Coordinates of C-alpha atoms in Angstrom, one line a residue:
M1401 CA 0.0 0.0 0.0
A1402 CA 2.8 2.4 0.8
G1403 CA 4.2 1.9 -2.7
A1404 CA 0.8 2.7 -4.3
V1405 CA 0.6 5.9 -2.2
R1406 CA 4.0 7.1 -3.5
T1407 CA 2.9 6.4 -7.1
L1408 CA -0.3 8.4 -6.7
G1409 CA 1.8 11.3 -5.4
A1410 CA 3.2 11.8 -8.9
R1411 CA 0.2 12.4 -11.1
V1412 CA -0.3 13.2 -14.8
L1413 CA -1.1 16.9 -15.2
D1414 CA -3.8 18.2 -17.4
D1415 CA -5.0 21.7 -18.6
T1416 CA -6.5 22.5 -15.2
D1417 CA -2.9 22.5 -13.9
A1418 CA -1.5 24.8 -16.5
A1419 CA -1.4 28.0 -14.4
A1420 CA 0.3 26.2 -11.5
L1421 CA 2.8 24.6 -13.8
R1422 CA 3.6 27.9 -15.5
R1423 CA 4.4 29.4 -12.0
L1424 CA 6.7 26.6 -11.3
L1425 CA 8.5 27.0 -14.7
A1426 CA 8.8 30.7 -14.2
A1427 CA 11.1 30.2 -11.3
D1428 CA 13.9 29.5 -13.7
P1429 CA 12.9 30.0 -17.4
V1430 CA 16.3 29.1 -18.8
S1431 CA 16.7 25.8 -17.0
H1432 CA 13.1 24.8 -17.7
C1433 CA 12.9 26.0 -21.3
T1434 CA 12.3 22.6 -22.9
V1435 CA 9.3 21.8 -20.6
A1436 CA 7.9 25.3 -21.0
A1437 CA 8.2 24.9 -24.8
R1438 CA 6.1 21.7 -24.6
V1439 CA 3.4 23.4 -22.6
H1440 CA 3.5 26.5 -24.9
A1441 CA 3.1 24.4 -28.0
G1442 CA 0.6 21.8 -26.9
G1443 CA -0.8 22.6 -23.5
L1444 CA -1.1 19.7 -21.0
R1445 CA -3.0 17.1 -23.0
S1446 CA -2.5 14.0 -20.8
H1447 CA -2.6 11.5 -23.8
S1448 CA -0.4 13.4 -26.2
P1449 CA 1.8 11.1 -28.3
A1450 CA 4.6 13.6 -27.6
G1451 CA 4.6 12.7 -23.9
E1452 CA 3.1 13.7 -20.6
I1453 CA 4.0 15.9 -17.7
W1454 CA 3.8 14.6 -14.2
G1455 CA 3.3 16.8 -11.2
Y1456 CA 3.8 16.6 -7.4
G1457 CA 2.2 18.6 -4.7
A1458 CA -1.2 19.9 -3.8
P1459 CA -2.8 22.4 -3.8
E1460 CA 0.4 24.0 -5.2
L1461 CA 2.8 22.2 -7.4
V1462 CA 6.3 21.9 -6.0
G1463 CA 7.8 19.7 -8.8
A1464 CA 7.1 18.5 -12.3
C1465 CA 8.7 16.1 -14.8
Y1466 CA 8.3 15.8 -18.5
S1467 CA 8.1 12.1 -19.6
G1468 CA 8.5 11.4 -23.3
A1469 CA 11.6 10.8 -25.5
N1470 CA 13.5 12.3 -22.6
L1471 CA 12.8 12.5 -18.9
V1472 CA 13.2 16.1 -17.8
P1473 CA 12.6 17.0 -14.1
V1474 CA 11.5 20.5 -13.0
G1475 CA 12.5 21.5 -9.4
S1476 CA 14.7 19.7 -6.9
R1477 CA 12.4 18.9 -4.0
P1478 CA 13.6 15.5 -2.8
Q1479 CA 10.1 14.2 -2.2
A1480 CA 9.0 15.1 -5.7
L1481 CA 12.0 13.5 -7.3
R1482 CA 11.4 10.3 -5.3
A1483 CA 7.8 10.3 -6.5
F1484 CA 8.9 10.8 -10.2
A1485 CA 11.6 8.1 -9.9
D1486 CA 9.1 5.7 -8.4
R1487 CA 6.6 6.3 -11.2
A1488 CA 9.2 6.1 -13.9
R1489 CA 10.5 2.8 -12.4
R1490 CA 7.1 1.3 -12.3
L1491 CA 6.3 2.3 -15.9
G1492 CA 9.6 1.0 -17.2
R1493 CA 12.1 3.0 -19.1
R1494 CA 10.6 4.6 -22.2
C1495 CA 13.1 7.5 -22.7
S1496 CA 16.5 7.7 -24.4
S1497 CA 17.9 10.1 -21.7
I1498 CA 17.4 11.9 -18.4
V1499 CA 18.4 15.5 -18.8
G1500 CA 18.0 18.8 -16.9
P1501 CA 19.4 20.7 -14.0
A1502 CA 22.1 18.6 -12.3
D1503 CA 20.6 19.0 -8.8
A1504 CA 17.5 17.2 -10.0
V1505 CA 18.9 14.7 -12.5
Q1506 CA 21.5 13.4 -10.1
P1507 CA 19.2 12.3 -7.3
M1508 CA 16.7 10.9 -9.8
W1509 CA 19.4 8.8 -11.4
E1510 CA 20.6 7.5 -8.1
Q1511 CA 17.2 6.1 -7.5
L1512 CA 16.7 4.8 -11.0
E1513 CA 20.1 3.4 -11.6
P1514 CA 19.6 0.0 -9.8
D1515 CA 16.7 -0.8 -12.2
W1516 CA 17.7 1.2 -15.4
G1517 CA 21.5 1.1 -15.2
P1518 CA 24.0 0.9 -16.5
A1519 CA 23.8 4.0 -18.6
R1520 CA 25.5 4.2 -21.9
S1521 CA 27.0 7.6 -21.0
I1522 CA 26.7 10.0 -18.1
R1523 CA 27.6 13.7 -18.4
P1524 CA 27.4 15.1 -14.9
R1525 CA 28.6 18.7 -15.5
Q1526 CA 27.2 20.5 -18.5
P1527 CA 27.4 24.3 -18.3
L1528 CA 24.1 25.9 -19.0
L1529 CA 24.7 29.2 -20.9
A1530 CA 22.5 32.1 -21.9
I1531 CA 22.7 35.4 -23.8
R1532 CA 20.2 38.2 -24.1
A1533 CA 22.2 41.0 -25.8
T1534 CA 23.9 41.6 -29.1
P1535 CA 26.8 39.1 -29.6
L1536 CA 30.3 40.3 -28.8
I1537 CA 31.6 39.4 -32.3
A1538 CA 30.3 40.0 -35.8
A1539 CA 27.7 37.6 -37.2
D1540 CA 28.4 35.5 -40.3
P1541 CA 26.2 37.1 -43.0
A1542 CA 26.2 33.7 -44.9
V1543 CA 24.3 31.9 -42.1
R1544 CA 20.6 31.8 -42.9
R1545 CA 17.5 29.7 -42.3
V1546 CA 17.5 26.4 -44.2
H1547 CA 14.8 26.2 -46.9
T1548 CA 12.5 23.2 -47.0
D1549 CA 13.9 22.1 -50.3
E1550 CA 17.4 21.8 -48.8
L1551 CA 16.6 19.0 -46.4
D1552 CA 18.7 16.5 -48.3
T1553 CA 21.6 18.9 -48.1
L1554 CA 21.2 19.4 -44.4
M1555 CA 20.7 15.7 -43.4
P1556 CA 24.3 14.5 -43.6
A1557 CA 25.4 17.3 -41.3
C1558 CA 22.6 16.5 -38.8
I1559 CA 23.5 12.8 -38.8
S1560 CA 27.2 13.6 -38.3
M1561 CA 26.4 16.0 -35.5
F1562 CA 24.1 13.5 -33.7
T1563 CA 26.6 10.7 -34.0
E1564 CA 29.5 12.8 -32.7
E1565 CA 27.4 14.2 -29.8
V1566 CA 25.4 11.2 -28.7
G1567 CA 27.8 8.4 -29.6
V1568 CA 25.3 6.5 -31.8
S1569 CA 23.9 7.1 -35.2
P1570 CA 20.3 8.3 -35.5
V1571 CA 19.8 6.1 -38.5
G1572 CA 18.1 3.1 -36.9
R1573 CA 16.1 0.2 -38.1
D1574 CA 13.8 2.5 -40.0
G1575 CA 16.7 3.8 -42.1
G1576 CA 16.6 7.2 -40.5
A1577 CA 13.0 8.0 -41.4
F1578 CA 12.0 9.1 -37.9
Y1579 CA 15.0 11.3 -37.5
R1580 CA 14.5 12.8 -40.9
A1581 CA 10.9 13.6 -40.1
R1582 CA 12.0 15.4 -36.9
V1583 CA 14.6 17.5 -38.8
A1584 CA 12.0 18.3 -41.5
E1585 CA 9.7 19.7 -38.8
V1586 CA 12.4 22.0 -37.5
V1587 CA 13.2 23.2 -41.0
A1588 CA 9.6 23.8 -41.8
A1589 CA 9.2 25.9 -38.6
G1590 CA 12.1 28.1 -39.7
L1591 CA 14.2 27.0 -36.8
A1592 CA 17.2 25.5 -38.7
F1593 CA 20.1 27.7 -39.6
A1594 CA 23.2 26.9 -41.7
R1595 CA 26.0 28.2 -43.8
I1596 CA 26.0 26.2 -47.1
V1597 CA 29.0 26.4 -49.5
D1598 CA 28.7 24.7 -52.9
G1599 CA 25.9 22.5 -51.7
R1600 CA 27.8 21.5 -48.5
V1601 CA 26.8 22.5 -45.0
V1602 CA 29.9 23.9 -43.2
F1603 CA 28.0 25.2 -40.1
K1604 CA 24.6 24.4 -38.7
A1605 CA 22.5 24.9 -35.6
E1606 CA 18.8 24.5 -34.7
V1607 CA 16.5 26.2 -32.2
G1608 CA 15.2 23.0 -30.6
A1609 CA 12.9 24.5 -28.0
V1610 CA 10.9 27.7 -27.9
S1611 CA 9.0 29.2 -25.0
P1612 CA 7.7 32.8 -24.7
D1613 CA 10.7 33.7 -22.5
V1614 CA 13.6 31.6 -23.8
C1615 CA 14.7 29.5 -26.8
Q1616 CA 17.3 26.8 -26.6
V1617 CA 19.9 26.2 -29.4
Q1618 CA 20.8 22.6 -30.1
G1619 CA 22.7 20.6 -32.7
V1620 CA 25.6 23.0 -33.2
W1621 CA 28.1 21.6 -35.7
V1622 CA 31.0 22.7 -37.9
D1623 CA 32.3 20.5 -40.7
P1624 CA 35.6 19.0 -39.5
A1625 CA 37.4 20.4 -42.5
Y1626 CA 36.4 23.9 -41.5
R1627 CA 37.1 23.8 -37.8
G1628 CA 39.6 26.1 -36.2
R1629 CA 38.7 29.0 -38.5
G1630 CA 36.2 30.9 -36.3
I1631 CA 33.3 29.7 -38.4
G1632 CA 31.5 28.3 -35.4
A1633 CA 31.7 31.5 -33.4
A1634 CA 30.5 33.7 -36.3
G1635 CA 27.8 31.3 -37.1
M1636 CA 26.6 31.2 -33.5
A1637 CA 26.6 35.0 -33.4
A1638 CA 24.3 34.9 -36.5
V1639 CA 21.9 32.4 -34.9
V1640 CA 21.8 34.5 -31.7
V1641 CA 21.0 37.7 -33.7
A1642 CA 18.2 36.0 -35.6
A1643 CA 16.8 34.3 -32.5
L1644 CA 16.8 37.4 -30.4
R1645 CA 15.1 39.3 -33.2
D1646 CA 12.5 36.8 -34.2
I1647 CA 12.1 34.0 -31.6
A1648 CA 12.7 34.8 -27.9
P1649 CA 14.3 37.5 -25.7
V1650 CA 16.9 35.0 -24.3
V1651 CA 18.9 32.4 -26.2
S1652 CA 20.3 29.4 -24.2
L1653 CA 22.2 26.2 -24.7
Y1654 CA 24.1 23.6 -22.7
V1655 CA 27.5 22.2 -23.5
N1656 CA 29.7 19.3 -22.3
D1657 CA 32.2 20.5 -19.8
F1658 CA 35.0 18.6 -21.5
N1659 CA 34.3 20.3 -24.9
Q1660 CA 36.7 23.2 -24.4
P1661 CA 36.7 24.4 -28.0
A1662 CA 32.9 24.8 -27.9
R1663 CA 33.0 26.4 -24.5
S1664 CA 35.5 28.9 -25.7
T1665 CA 33.4 29.6 -28.8
Y1666 CA 30.3 30.4 -26.8
T1667 CA 32.3 32.7 -24.5
R1668 CA 33.6 34.6 -27.5
V1669 CA 30.0 35.1 -28.7
G1670 CA 28.9 36.5 -25.3
F1671 CA 27.2 33.6 -23.6
E1672 CA 27.3 33.5 -19.8
R1673 CA 27.0 30.5 -17.5
V1674 CA 23.7 30.5 -15.6
G1675 CA 23.6 26.9 -14.3
T1676 CA 24.6 23.3 -14.7
F1677 CA 22.9 20.5 -16.5
M1678 CA 23.4 16.7 -16.3
S1679 CA 22.6 14.1 -18.9
V1680 CA 22.2 10.4 -18.6
L1681 CA 22.1 8.7 -22.0
F1682 CA 20.8 5.2 -22.6

């Protein structure tokens, strides 16, 4: 009976919880950008194929957790994290990663590891960065939004980026159809940016999450043959300029702490550290 009570403590939120969840997300808009983006785009439909959001606490929410392709906790209250870990364990692992603020992901993973471990990769310290002003360096004028008819040109760069970053190829048993569809959605939304030279992508980045307050850049990649020339910094400056103008008042991203070239690039652009993320990859 005690186990059942704990499971009931983490409930699936619906649209009646929207105001309470928005208050919780507003406590740290940069850290909670990806969950806020889900709520902004689709509300809290409990049976959405994109995933569901769990909540803990009544009458006021003190914690939440997005459960879909990723498991993303919101808030670091120990009792809420225990409830989310318990629910996730009982449902079985359906996500490819746990990602979010390190002070929430770490204790959740400690509780889930006996059942879900070992993880394929753990990245415990990922600086969370943000910028809200004009970049410190000049933007690359050749970086622009990718057109829908350029999807075939973009895909090899996306596959290379994913494989480098995650450690496995996104081309699975379906021949990459699912991943291609995801990239196509980003392109169609005008959220994919690239510099293309003679039909070859030499820099790219996508805005992967958009809330009213913050957008998060993902998938930053420079062709290996062009690295070390400052293309990444100028390209990121161009993405920041476009995003601040057209998408959200704050641009954020997170980066592996061991990727010193990328960290130096973002510092040159003007990003500042605002927190620490952690990722557990399966």
